[in-house]
mmCIF file of C-alpha atoms in Angstrom:
data_model
loop_
_atom_site.group_PDB
_atom_site.id
_atom_site.type_symbol
_atom_site.label_atom_id
_atom_site.label_comp_id
_atom_site.label_asym_id
_atom_site.label_seq_id
_atom_site.Cartn_x
_atom_site.Cartn_y
_atom_site.Cartn_z
ATOM 1 C CA ASP A 161 -0.194 0.021 -0.021
ATOM 2 C CA LYS A 162 3.004 2.253 0.718
ATOM 3 C CA LEU A 163 3.720 2.875 -3.279
ATOM 4 C CA LYS A 164 3.091 6.576 -4.691
ATOM 5 C CA LEU A 165 0.450 6.188 -7.276
ATOM 6 C CA GLU A 166 2.336 8.461 -10.246
ATOM 7 C CA PHE A 167 6.161 8.726 -10.421
ATOM 8 C CA LYS A 168 5.257 12.344 -10.475
ATOM 9 C CA ASP A 169 4.470 12.098 -6.522
ATOM 10 C CA PRO A 170 7.260 12.997 -4.247
ATOM 11 C CA VAL A 171 6.359 11.229 -1.567
ATOM 12 C CA TRP A 172 3.429 8.665 -0.679
ATOM 13 C CA ASN A 173 0.192 10.119 0.782
ATOM 14 C CA PRO A 174 -1.891 8.099 3.163
ATOM 15 C CA ASP A 175 -4.411 9.482 1.475
ATOM 16 C CA ASP A 176 -4.478 7.683 -1.693
ATOM 17 C CA MET A 177 -4.179 4.439 -0.174
ATOM 18 C CA GLU A 178 -7.651 3.574 -0.731
ATOM 19 C CA LYS A 179 -7.296 5.113 -4.832
ATOM 20 C CA GLY A 180 -4.131 2.890 -5.230
ATOM 21 C CA ARG A 181 -5.872 -0.244 -3.640
ATOM 22 C CA ILE A 182 -9.149 0.762 -6.170
ATOM 23 C CA GLY A 183 -6.764 0.710 -9.122
ATOM 24 C CA ARG A 184 -5.141 -2.641 -8.374
ATOM 25 C CA MET A 185 -8.187 -4.020 -8.021
ATOM 26 C CA GLY A 186 -9.460 -2.815 -11.647
ATOM 27 C CA VAL A 187 -6.432 -3.970 -13.084
ATOM 28 C CA ALA A 188 -6.942 -7.314 -11.563
ATOM 29 C CA PHE A 189 -10.529 -7.813 -12.776
ATOM 30 C CA CYS A 190 -9.150 -7.006 -16.109
ATOM 31 C CA THR A 191 -6.397 -9.084 -16.374
ATOM 32 C CA ILE A 192 -9.242 -12.171 -15.088
ATOM 33 C CA SER A 193 -11.543 -10.911 -17.822
ATOM 34 C CA PHE A 194 -9.013 -11.094 -20.615
ATOM 35 C CA MET A 195 -7.770 -14.580 -19.937
ATOM 36 C CA ALA A 196 -11.299 -15.577 -19.013
ATOM 37 C CA ILE A 197 -12.335 -14.371 -22.667
ATOM 38 C CA PHE A 198 -9.096 -15.630 -24.153
ATOM 39 C CA ILE A 199 -9.940 -19.076 -22.927
ATOM 40 C CA ALA A 200 -13.369 -19.187 -24.112
ATOM 41 C CA THR A 201 -12.316 -18.163 -27.730
ATOM 42 C CA GLN A 202 -10.402 -21.481 -27.571
ATOM 43 C CA MET A 203 -13.051 -23.335 -26.604
ATOM 44 C CA PHE A 204 -15.605 -22.305 -28.968
ATOM 45 C CA LEU A 205 -13.434 -21.590 -31.565
ATOM 46 C CA PRO A 206 -10.971 -24.835 -30.982
ATOM 47 C CA ARG A 207 -8.114 -25.432 -34.234
ATOM 48 C CA ARG A 208 -8.874 -27.976 -36.495
ATOM 49 C CA ASP A 209 -6.078 -29.153 -38.733
ATOM 50 C CA SER A 210 -7.726 -31.944 -40.359
ATOM 51 C CA LYS A 211 -5.987 -32.911 -43.813
ATOM 52 C CA LYS A 212 -10.113 -32.447 -45.048
ATOM 53 C CA GLU A 213 -10.900 -28.980 -43.891
ATOM 54 C CA LYS A 214 -7.417 -28.103 -45.282
ATOM 55 C CA ALA A 215 -8.716 -29.233 -49.100
ATOM 56 C CA LEU A 216 -12.051 -27.628 -48.475
ATOM 57 C CA GLU A 217 -10.142 -24.562 -47.773
ATOM 58 C CA LEU A 218 -7.464 -24.928 -50.837
ATOM 59 C CA LYS A 219 -10.501 -25.892 -53.041
ATOM 60 C CA ARG A 220 -13.085 -22.908 -51.742
ATOM 61 C CA GLU A 221 -10.165 -20.008 -51.677
ATOM 62 C CA GLY A 222 -7.633 -21.074 -54.264
ATOM 63 C CA PRO A 223 -4.305 -19.450 -54.461
ATOM 64 C CA THR A 224 -5.643 -17.233 -51.058
ATOM 65 C CA ALA A 225 -5.718 -20.300 -49.240
ATOM 66 C CA LEU A 226 -1.863 -20.929 -49.499
ATOM 67 C CA LYS A 227 -0.691 -17.541 -48.281
ATOM 68 C CA THR A 228 -0.364 -18.410 -44.536
ATOM 69 C CA ASP A 229 0.511 -14.616 -43.718
ATOM 70 C CA ILE A 230 -3.083 -13.827 -44.742
ATOM 71 C CA TRP A 231 -5.140 -16.479 -45.040
ATOM 72 C CA THR A 232 -5.790 -17.170 -41.109
ATOM 73 C CA PRO A 233 -9.445 -17.538 -40.464
ATOM 74 C CA LEU A 234 -9.033 -19.041 -37.052
ATOM 75 C CA ALA A 235 -6.980 -15.985 -35.980
ATOM 76 C CA TRP A 236 -9.661 -13.431 -37.273
ATOM 77 C CA LYS A 237 -12.481 -15.431 -36.050
ATOM 78 C CA ARG A 238 -11.204 -15.468 -32.765
ATOM 79 C CA SER A 239 -10.317 -11.617 -32.714
ATOM 80 C CA ASN A 240 -13.781 -10.822 -33.880
ATOM 81 C CA PHE A 241 -15.002 -12.472 -31.141
ATOM 82 C CA ILE A 242 -12.864 -10.948 -28.340
ATOM 83 C CA PHE A 243 -13.330 -7.641 -30.138
ATOM 84 C CA SER A 244 -16.933 -8.180 -30.269
ATOM 85 C CA THR A 245 -17.564 -9.017 -26.737
ATOM 86 C CA TYR A 246 -15.731 -6.030 -25.397
ATOM 87 C CA MET A 247 -17.669 -3.685 -27.527
ATOM 88 C CA THR A 248 -20.480 -5.314 -25.345
ATOM 89 C CA ALA A 249 -18.878 -5.190 -22.065
ATOM 90 C CA THR A 250 -18.315 -1.504 -22.681
ATOM 91 C CA PHE A 251 -21.920 -1.050 -23.616
ATOM 92 C CA SER A 252 -22.988 -3.350 -20.241
ATOM 93 C CA ILE A 253 -20.743 -1.031 -18.080
ATOM 94 C CA LEU A 254 -22.366 2.114 -19.633
ATOM 95 C CA ILE A 255 -25.691 0.118 -18.798
ATOM 96 C CA ILE A 256 -24.365 -0.038 -15.328
ATOM 97 C CA GLU A 257 -23.019 3.566 -14.824
ATOM 98 C CA PHE A 258 -26.647 4.296 -15.836
ATOM 99 C CA SER A 259 -28.146 2.311 -13.017
ATOM 100 C CA PHE A 260 -26.529 4.485 -10.285
ATOM 101 C CA TRP A 261 -29.188 7.111 -11.437
ATOM 102 C CA ASP A 262 -31.040 8.821 -8.832
ATOM 103 C CA GLY A 263 -34.100 8.615 -10.784
ATOM 104 C CA PHE A 264 -33.772 4.949 -12.172
ATOM 105 C CA GLY A 265 -36.024 3.445 -9.600
ATOM 106 C CA ASP A 266 -38.609 6.314 -10.251
ATOM 107 C CA TYR A 267 -38.907 5.010 -14.233
ATOM 108 C CA ILE A 268 -37.838 1.776 -13.932
ATOM 109 C CA TRP A 269 -40.978 0.796 -16.340
ATOM 110 C CA PHE A 270 -39.617 2.953 -19.109
ATOM 111 C CA VAL A 271 -36.402 1.638 -18.383
ATOM 112 C CA ILE A 272 -37.154 -1.798 -18.842
ATOM 113 C CA ILE A 273 -38.880 -1.036 -21.818
ATOM 114 C CA GLY A 274 -36.123 0.844 -23.070
ATOM 115 C CA PHE A 275 -33.819 -2.119 -22.395
ATOM 116 C CA ASN A 276 -36.099 -4.221 -24.266
ATOM 117 C CA VAL A 277 -35.920 -2.135 -27.349
ATOM 118 C CA VAL A 278 -32.523 -1.396 -27.471
ATOM 119 C CA ASN A 279 -31.257 -5.118 -26.735
ATOM 120 C CA ILE A 280 -33.233 -5.911 -30.086
ATOM 121 C CA PHE A 281 -30.861 -3.531 -32.304
ATOM 122 C CA VAL A 282 -28.150 -4.029 -29.974
ATOM 123 C CA GLY A 283 -28.746 -8.140 -30.361
ATOM 124 C CA TYR A 284 -28.752 -7.817 -34.330
ATOM 125 C CA LEU A 285 -25.159 -5.951 -34.604
ATOM 126 C CA ILE A 286 -23.838 -8.668 -32.495
ATOM 127 C CA ASP A 287 -25.340 -11.470 -35.034
ATOM 128 C CA LEU A 288 -24.155 -9.228 -37.673
ATOM 129 C CA GLN A 289 -20.750 -8.956 -36.189
ATOM 130 C CA THR A 290 -20.110 -12.417 -35.337
ATOM 131 C CA CYS A 291 -22.039 -14.210 -37.805
ATOM 132 C CA GLU A 292 -22.336 -17.345 -36.167
ATOM 133 C CA MET A 293 -25.133 -18.402 -33.391
ATOM 134 C CA LEU A 294 -22.541 -20.241 -31.638
ATOM 135 C CA LEU A 295 -20.475 -16.920 -30.962
ATOM 136 C CA ALA A 296 -23.104 -14.312 -30.887
ATOM 137 C CA ASN A 297 -25.401 -16.358 -28.171
ATOM 138 C CA PRO A 298 -22.333 -15.875 -25.174
ATOM 139 C CA VAL A 299 -22.205 -12.306 -26.077
ATOM 140 C CA ASN A 300 -26.212 -12.134 -26.115
ATOM 141 C CA THR A 301 -26.369 -14.025 -22.979
ATOM 142 C CA GLY A 302 -23.979 -11.750 -20.969
ATOM 143 C CA LEU A 303 -25.873 -8.697 -22.030
ATOM 144 C CA GLY A 304 -28.920 -9.814 -20.592
ATOM 145 C CA LEU A 305 -27.863 -10.784 -17.683
ATOM 146 C CA VAL A 306 -26.592 -7.297 -17.054
ATOM 147 C CA GLN A 307 -29.226 -5.674 -18.078
ATOM 148 C CA GLY A 308 -31.352 -7.946 -15.941
ATOM 149 C CA ILE A 309 -29.176 -7.297 -12.772
ATOM 150 C CA VAL A 310 -29.773 -3.669 -13.271
ATOM 151 C CA THR A 311 -33.407 -4.085 -13.539
ATOM 152 C CA LEU A 312 -33.281 -5.850 -10.185
ATOM 153 C CA SER A 313 -32.339 -1.904 -7.925
ATOM 154 C CA ALA A 314 -35.717 -1.380 -7.385
ATOM 155 C CA ASP A 315 -37.059 0.810 -4.090
ATOM 156 C CA ASP A 316 -38.688 -1.543 -2.358
ATOM 157 C CA PHE A 317 -39.541 -5.729 -2.993
ATOM 158 C CA MET A 318 -43.383 -4.744 -4.291
ATOM 159 C CA ASP A 319 -41.638 -2.548 -6.900
ATOM 160 C CA PHE A 320 -39.145 -5.549 -7.452
ATOM 161 C CA LEU A 321 -42.201 -8.001 -8.181
ATOM 162 C CA LEU A 322 -43.734 -5.481 -10.387
ATOM 163 C CA GLY A 323 -40.702 -5.350 -12.448
ATOM 164 C CA TYR A 324 -39.865 -8.919 -12.620
ATOM 165 C CA PHE A 325 -43.314 -9.467 -14.341
ATOM 166 C CA VAL A 326 -43.301 -7.171 -16.616
ATOM 167 C CA GLU A 327 -40.474 -7.890 -18.149
ATOM 168 C CA PHE A 328 -41.653 -11.515 -17.862
ATOM 169 C CA GLY A 329 -44.382 -10.372 -19.886
ATOM 170 C CA MET A 330 -42.739 -8.420 -22.739
ATOM 171 C CA MET A 331 -40.491 -11.005 -23.243
ATOM 172 C CA MET A 332 -43.450 -13.229 -23.748
ATOM 173 C CA LEU A 333 -44.930 -10.883 -26.044
ATOM 174 C CA MET A 334 -41.747 -9.747 -28.125
ATOM 175 C CA ARG A 335 -41.048 -13.898 -28.535
ATOM 176 C CA ILE A 336 -44.467 -14.534 -29.967
ATOM 177 C CA TYR A 337 -45.419 -11.945 -31.749
ATOM 178 C CA PHE A 338 -42.663 -9.142 -32.132
ATOM 179 C CA ASP A 339 -39.371 -11.624 -33.175
ATOM 180 C CA PRO A 340 -40.773 -13.638 -35.837
ATOM 181 C CA GLY A 341 -41.654 -10.646 -37.915
ATOM 182 C CA LEU A 342 -38.302 -8.449 -36.578
ATOM 183 C CA GLU A 343 -35.890 -10.003 -39.454
ATOM 184 C CA ASP A 344 -38.365 -9.304 -42.403
ATOM 185 C CA PHE A 345 -38.917 -5.771 -40.714
ATOM 186 C CA ILE A 346 -35.094 -5.014 -40.804
ATOM 187 C CA GLY A 347 -34.654 -6.206 -43.826
ATOM 188 C CA TRP A 348 -37.239 -4.301 -45.438
ATOM 189 C CA VAL A 349 -35.508 -1.107 -43.674
ATOM 190 C CA GLY A 350 -32.298 -2.123 -45.267
ATOM 191 C CA ASP A 351 -33.905 -2.490 -49.030
ATOM 192 C CA THR A 352 -35.824 0.509 -48.119
ATOM 193 C CA SER A 353 -32.679 2.727 -47.370
ATOM 194 C CA THR A 354 -30.193 1.265 -49.939
ATOM 195 C CA ALA A 355 -33.164 2.013 -52.718
ATOM 196 C CA LEU A 356 -33.346 5.737 -51.698
ATOM 197 C CA VAL A 357 -29.632 5.871 -51.563
ATOM 198 C CA SER A 358 -29.467 4.201 -54.846
ATOM 199 C CA MET A 359 -32.259 6.874 -56.111
ATOM 200 C CA ALA A 360 -30.106 10.137 -54.107
ATOM 201 C CA LYS A 361 -27.369 9.086 -56.632
ATOM 202 C CA ARG A 362 -29.043 8.763 -59.648
ATOM 203 C CA LYS A 363 -30.552 12.491 -59.117
ATOM 204 C CA LEU A 364 -27.381 14.052 -57.763
#
């Protein structure tokens, strides 16, 4: 504990001891999380060096697959998974910081509805980034876990029960009625925006 926080400090200040402990704890959490994510990439994306897969890569990619300094799909997939996880973790930290707002409990109903709406688009972005459900599901599960934790911060037990049933009801409605048409709606929005952009380019 008796260490200077910065090299510019002339001597050790006892008032900075708590800051130093919090900083070391943060570094430890970041290190543990990085190791956990790194091990998770090896679990979800194991190395497969079978002759059959190499032959398929050569057949599919041709001469590109022979360039081992460029064609490293496993490393690219693992790096993409780590990047997606860290971006989702950053968004989750923002959600946790938002839950410390003084008016969070007063507007918990709007927060729950907002989380469900935002989670749709964030989950869609995660699916687009990972391109595999096996990789997207753990990231989406972590995001849902964080959103579930922050909604536990109710003012009393009655608000907690009401919030739980409201969130459970919204989940049922979204999975039964909303999710089946979500992909078609997003596709329609993408096609419409592309058509509008193309029309604007032709007129310019």
